[in-house]
Amino acid sequence: MFNFLRRQFTLHVYIAAYDRGLDAKGNRKPDHWAIIITKSLSHPGTAHHVIHGHPLFEYRHRDDVYVLKSQSLSHVLHVGKIYEKDVSKLEEVFASLEVDNVNKGWNCQDWVIDAMTSIEKMKCVTMEKGVKTEWLKELVKKASDGRDI
């Protein structure tokens, strides 16, 4: 009857980086990046990411992801918070982002940066202080140079 008094649930938005190991020449592959939306890192969440490789990249979301249980997890960055009611808007944006199967230098990290740019424009996520898309671009550059991020 009094829905305007109903408490809105807040979820957390993270970027998770997963170690992909070494290529055939022994060089470290770039980390796989995903955006995770979850109640907390100890609860299951939904991963939003692009999978496969050129020319077969495609966007996917996967429910019931336990970030901290992954043995390949290398980093987690808390990006911000979002009200549960706004998650579907964000997921629509993620699904509409372009997947680049032409540019050989494009990968999942670029998709996450594009998604973060969209998140900043939407203003439905309360961003953590200091988290900027430009900073993420620097992380990608460092990762591609083979330095630890």
PDB file of C-alpha atoms in Angstrom:
ATOM      1  CA  MET A   1       0.000   0.000   0.000  1.00  0.00           C
ATOM      2  CA  PHE A   2       2.809   2.442   0.853  1.00  0.00           C
ATOM      3  CA  ASN A   3       5.399   1.418  -1.744  1.00  0.00           C
ATOM      4  CA  PHE A   4       7.153   4.786  -1.542  1.00  0.00           C
ATOM      5  CA  LEU A   5       8.389   3.784   1.899  1.00  0.00           C
ATOM      6  CA  ARG A   6       9.875   0.522   0.661  1.00  0.00           C
ATOM      7  CA  ARG A   7      13.631   0.418   1.096  1.00  0.00           C
ATOM      8  CA  GLN A   8      15.636   0.239  -2.132  1.00  0.00           C
ATOM      9  CA  PHE A   9      18.300  -2.444  -2.193  1.00  0.00           C
ATOM     10  CA  THR A  10      21.789  -1.408  -3.204  1.00  0.00           C
ATOM     11  CA  LEU A  11      24.089  -3.697  -5.141  1.00  0.00           C
ATOM     12  CA  HIS A  12      27.823  -3.323  -5.719  1.00  0.00           C
ATOM     13  CA  VAL A  13      29.514  -2.974  -9.095  1.00  0.00           C
ATOM     14  CA  TYR A  14      33.000  -4.430  -9.501  1.00  0.00           C
ATOM     15  CA  ILE A  15      35.503  -4.971 -12.255  1.00  0.00           C
ATOM     16  CA  ALA A  16      37.106  -8.375 -11.892  1.00  0.00           C
ATOM     17  CA  ALA A  17      40.328  -9.309 -13.684  1.00  0.00           C
ATOM     18  CA  TYR A  18      41.116 -12.967 -14.311  1.00  0.00           C
ATOM     19  CA  ASP A  19      44.538 -14.390 -15.161  1.00  0.00           C
ATOM     20  CA  ARG A  20      44.517 -16.175 -18.533  1.00  0.00           C
ATOM     21  CA  GLY A  21      47.949 -17.713 -18.227  1.00  0.00           C
ATOM     22  CA  LEU A  22      50.636 -17.783 -20.904  1.00  0.00           C
ATOM     23  CA  ASP A  23      50.465 -18.003 -24.678  1.00  0.00           C
ATOM     24  CA  ALA A  24      52.360 -20.580 -26.771  1.00  0.00           C
ATOM     25  CA  LYS A  25      55.488 -18.387 -26.713  1.00  0.00           C
ATOM     26  CA  GLY A  26      55.457 -18.110 -22.915  1.00  0.00           C
ATOM     27  CA  ASN A  27      54.189 -14.516 -22.856  1.00  0.00           C
ATOM     28  CA  ARG A  28      51.527 -13.521 -20.358  1.00  0.00           C
ATOM     29  CA  LYS A  29      48.095 -13.169 -21.969  1.00  0.00           C
ATOM     30  CA  PRO A  30      46.100 -10.035 -21.102  1.00  0.00           C
ATOM     31  CA  ASP A  31      43.757 -10.521 -18.139  1.00  0.00           C
ATOM     32  CA  HIS A  32      40.109 -11.221 -18.869  1.00  0.00           C
ATOM     33  CA  TRP A  33      37.940  -8.395 -17.488  1.00  0.00           C
ATOM     34  CA  ALA A  34      34.292  -8.588 -16.468  1.00  0.00           C
ATOM     35  CA  ILE A  35      31.842  -6.290 -14.731  1.00  0.00           C
ATOM     36  CA  ILE A  36      30.252  -7.982 -11.740  1.00  0.00           C
ATOM     37  CA  ILE A  37      27.032  -6.831 -10.082  1.00  0.00           C
ATOM     38  CA  THR A  38      26.417  -8.441  -6.716  1.00  0.00           C
ATOM     39  CA  LYS A  39      25.185  -7.956  -3.177  1.00  0.00           C
ATOM     40  CA  SER A  40      28.740  -8.535  -1.919  1.00  0.00           C
ATOM     41  CA  LEU A  41      31.815 -10.478  -2.980  1.00  0.00           C
ATOM     42  CA  SER A  42      30.777 -13.315  -0.680  1.00  0.00           C
ATOM     43  CA  HIS A  43      27.426 -13.657  -2.509  1.00  0.00           C
ATOM     44  CA  PRO A  44      26.749 -14.859  -6.053  1.00  0.00           C
ATOM     45  CA  GLY A  45      26.491 -12.110  -8.634  1.00  0.00           C
ATOM     46  CA  THR A  46      26.075 -11.556 -12.353  1.00  0.00           C
ATOM     47  CA  ALA A  47      29.110 -11.244 -14.613  1.00  0.00           C
ATOM     48  CA  HIS A  48      28.854  -9.059 -17.716  1.00  0.00           C
ATOM     49  CA  HIS A  49      31.620  -9.569 -20.253  1.00  0.00           C
ATOM     50  CA  VAL A  50      32.568 -10.483 -23.800  1.00  0.00           C
ATOM     51  CA  ILE A  51      33.742 -14.004 -24.447  1.00  0.00           C
ATOM     52  CA  HIS A  52      35.669 -15.936 -27.109  1.00  0.00           C
ATOM     53  CA  GLY A  53      38.088 -14.082 -29.399  1.00  0.00           C
ATOM     54  CA  HIS A  54      38.427 -12.636 -32.888  1.00  0.00           C
ATOM     55  CA  PRO A  55      36.277 -12.910 -34.942  1.00  0.00           C
ATOM     56  CA  LEU A  56      33.815 -14.529 -32.536  1.00  0.00           C
ATOM     57  CA  PHE A  57      33.581 -12.075 -29.617  1.00  0.00           C
ATOM     58  CA  GLU A  58      30.100 -11.818 -28.141  1.00  0.00           C
ATOM     59  CA  TYR A  59      28.528 -10.208 -25.095  1.00  0.00           C
ATOM     60  CA  ARG A  60      27.245 -12.541 -22.402  1.00  0.00           C
ATOM     61  CA  HIS A  61      25.984 -12.246 -18.886  1.00  0.00           C
ATOM     62  CA  ARG A  62      26.280 -15.099 -16.447  1.00  0.00           C
ATOM     63  CA  ASP A  63      24.368 -15.423 -13.210  1.00  0.00           C
ATOM     64  CA  ASP A  64      25.556 -17.147 -10.040  1.00  0.00           C
ATOM     65  CA  VAL A  65      29.190 -16.052 -10.308  1.00  0.00           C
ATOM     66  CA  TYR A  66      31.147 -16.315  -7.071  1.00  0.00           C
ATOM     67  CA  VAL A  67      34.006 -13.894  -7.678  1.00  0.00           C
ATOM     68  CA  LEU A  68      36.153 -14.927  -4.726  1.00  0.00           C
ATOM     69  CA  LYS A  69      35.884 -18.648  -5.535  1.00  0.00           C
ATOM     70  CA  SER A  70      37.620 -18.292  -8.902  1.00  0.00           C
ATOM     71  CA  GLN A  71      41.148 -19.673  -8.876  1.00  0.00           C
ATOM     72  CA  SER A  72      42.114 -17.405 -11.793  1.00  0.00           C
ATOM     73  CA  LEU A  73      40.982 -14.167 -10.102  1.00  0.00           C
ATOM     74  CA  SER A  74      43.871 -11.696 -10.030  1.00  0.00           C
ATOM     75  CA  HIS A  75      42.234  -8.358  -9.109  1.00  0.00           C
ATOM     76  CA  VAL A  76      38.887  -6.906  -8.031  1.00  0.00           C
ATOM     77  CA  LEU A  77      38.100  -3.206  -8.195  1.00  0.00           C
ATOM     78  CA  HIS A  78      35.015  -1.770  -6.487  1.00  0.00           C
ATOM     79  CA  VAL A  79      33.564   0.653  -9.037  1.00  0.00           C
ATOM     80  CA  GLY A  80      30.412   1.824  -7.315  1.00  0.00           C
ATOM     81  CA  LYS A  81      26.868   1.065  -6.186  1.00  0.00           C
ATOM     82  CA  ILE A  82      23.570   0.768  -8.025  1.00  0.00           C
ATOM     83  CA  TYR A  83      19.995   0.430  -6.864  1.00  0.00           C
ATOM     84  CA  GLU A  84      18.542  -2.969  -7.697  1.00  0.00           C
ATOM     85  CA  LYS A  85      15.712  -1.294  -9.626  1.00  0.00           C
ATOM     86  CA  ASP A  86      18.251   0.265 -12.048  1.00  0.00           C
ATOM     87  CA  VAL A  87      20.150  -2.927 -12.897  1.00  0.00           C
ATOM     88  CA  SER A  88      17.903  -3.807 -15.851  1.00  0.00           C
ATOM     89  CA  LYS A  89      18.641  -0.392 -17.448  1.00  0.00           C
ATOM     90  CA  LEU A  90      22.337  -1.048 -17.084  1.00  0.00           C
ATOM     91  CA  GLU A  91      22.021  -4.548 -18.546  1.00  0.00           C
ATOM     92  CA  GLU A  92      20.197  -3.121 -21.583  1.00  0.00           C
ATOM     93  CA  VAL A  93      23.120  -0.756 -22.147  1.00  0.00           C
ATOM     94  CA  PHE A  94      25.630  -3.598 -21.806  1.00  0.00           C
ATOM     95  CA  ALA A  95      23.715  -5.691 -24.361  1.00  0.00           C
ATOM     96  CA  SER A  96      23.655  -2.759 -26.801  1.00  0.00           C
ATOM     97  CA  LEU A  97      27.402  -2.038 -26.689  1.00  0.00           C
ATOM     98  CA  GLU A  98      29.284  -2.718 -29.892  1.00  0.00           C
ATOM     99  CA  VAL A  99      31.475  -5.792 -30.018  1.00  0.00           C
ATOM    100  CA  ASP A 100      34.474  -5.249 -32.312  1.00  0.00           C
ATOM    101  CA  ASN A 101      35.305  -8.378 -34.266  1.00  0.00           C
ATOM    102  CA  VAL A 102      37.378  -6.461 -36.851  1.00  0.00           C
ATOM    103  CA  ASN A 103      40.123  -4.669 -34.881  1.00  0.00           C
ATOM    104  CA  LYS A 104      42.580  -7.364 -33.743  1.00  0.00           C
ATOM    105  CA  GLY A 105      43.762  -5.154 -30.854  1.00  0.00           C
ATOM    106  CA  TRP A 106      40.266  -4.975 -29.333  1.00  0.00           C
ATOM    107  CA  ASN A 107      39.382  -7.290 -26.429  1.00  0.00           C
ATOM    108  CA  CYS A 108      37.256  -7.710 -23.290  1.00  0.00           C
ATOM    109  CA  GLN A 109      39.164  -4.929 -21.524  1.00  0.00           C
ATOM    110  CA  ASP A 110      38.082  -2.470 -24.214  1.00  0.00           C
ATOM    111  CA  TRP A 111      34.481  -3.639 -23.805  1.00  0.00           C
ATOM    112  CA  VAL A 112      34.676  -2.968 -20.052  1.00  0.00           C
ATOM    113  CA  ILE A 113      36.052   0.522 -20.719  1.00  0.00           C
ATOM    114  CA  ASP A 114      33.171   1.197 -23.147  1.00  0.00           C
ATOM    115  CA  ALA A 115      30.729  -0.125 -20.542  1.00  0.00           C
ATOM    116  CA  MET A 116      32.281   2.109 -17.874  1.00  0.00           C
ATOM    117  CA  THR A 117      31.953   5.145 -20.146  1.00  0.00           C
ATOM    118  CA  SER A 118      28.257   4.304 -20.547  1.00  0.00           C
ATOM    119  CA  ILE A 119      27.870   3.844 -16.792  1.00  0.00           C
ATOM    120  CA  GLU A 120      29.378   7.276 -16.147  1.00  0.00           C
ATOM    121  CA  LYS A 121      26.986   8.888 -18.665  1.00  0.00           C
ATOM    122  CA  MET A 122      23.902   7.135 -17.255  1.00  0.00           C
ATOM    123  CA  LYS A 123      24.541   8.312 -13.718  1.00  0.00           C
ATOM    124  CA  CYS A 124      22.589   5.361 -12.280  1.00  0.00           C
ATOM    125  CA  VAL A 125      25.737   4.067 -10.582  1.00  0.00           C
ATOM    126  CA  THR A 126      27.160   5.993  -7.651  1.00  0.00           C
ATOM    127  CA  MET A 127      30.832   5.841  -8.561  1.00  0.00           C
ATOM    128  CA  GLU A 128      33.591   5.312  -6.022  1.00  0.00           C
ATOM    129  CA  LYS A 129      35.785   8.368  -5.595  1.00  0.00           C
ATOM    130  CA  GLY A 130      38.820   8.185  -7.837  1.00  0.00           C
ATOM    131  CA  VAL A 131      37.410   5.644 -10.303  1.00  0.00           C
ATOM    132  CA  LYS A 132      37.703   7.200 -13.753  1.00  0.00           C
ATOM    133  CA  THR A 133      37.512   5.651 -17.196  1.00  0.00           C
ATOM    134  CA  GLU A 134      40.806   7.334 -18.134  1.00  0.00           C
ATOM    135  CA  TRP A 135      42.439   5.460 -15.255  1.00  0.00           C
ATOM    136  CA  LEU A 136      41.092   2.166 -16.596  1.00  0.00           C
ATOM    137  CA  LYS A 137      42.580   2.946 -19.999  1.00  0.00           C
ATOM    138  CA  GLU A 138      45.980   3.321 -18.319  1.00  0.00           C
ATOM    139  CA  LEU A 139      45.513  -0.079 -16.664  1.00  0.00           C
ATOM    140  CA  VAL A 140      44.852  -1.647 -20.059  1.00  0.00           C
ATOM    141  CA  LYS A 141      48.015  -0.036 -21.444  1.00  0.00           C
ATOM    142  CA  LYS A 142      50.065  -1.335 -18.522  1.00  0.00           C
ATOM    143  CA  ALA A 143      48.540  -4.823 -18.892  1.00  0.00           C
ATOM    144  CA  SER A 144      49.333  -4.895 -22.607  1.00  0.00           C
ATOM    145  CA  ASP A 145      52.919  -3.889 -21.802  1.00  0.00           C
ATOM    146  CA  GLY A 146      53.131  -7.009 -19.648  1.00  0.00           C
ATOM    147  CA  ARG A 147      53.350  -5.100 -16.341  1.00  0.00           C
ATOM    148  CA  ASP A 148      51.249  -6.131 -13.362  1.00  0.00           C
ATOM    149  CA  ILE A 149      48.060  -4.143 -12.913  1.00  0.00           C
TER     150      ILE A 149
END
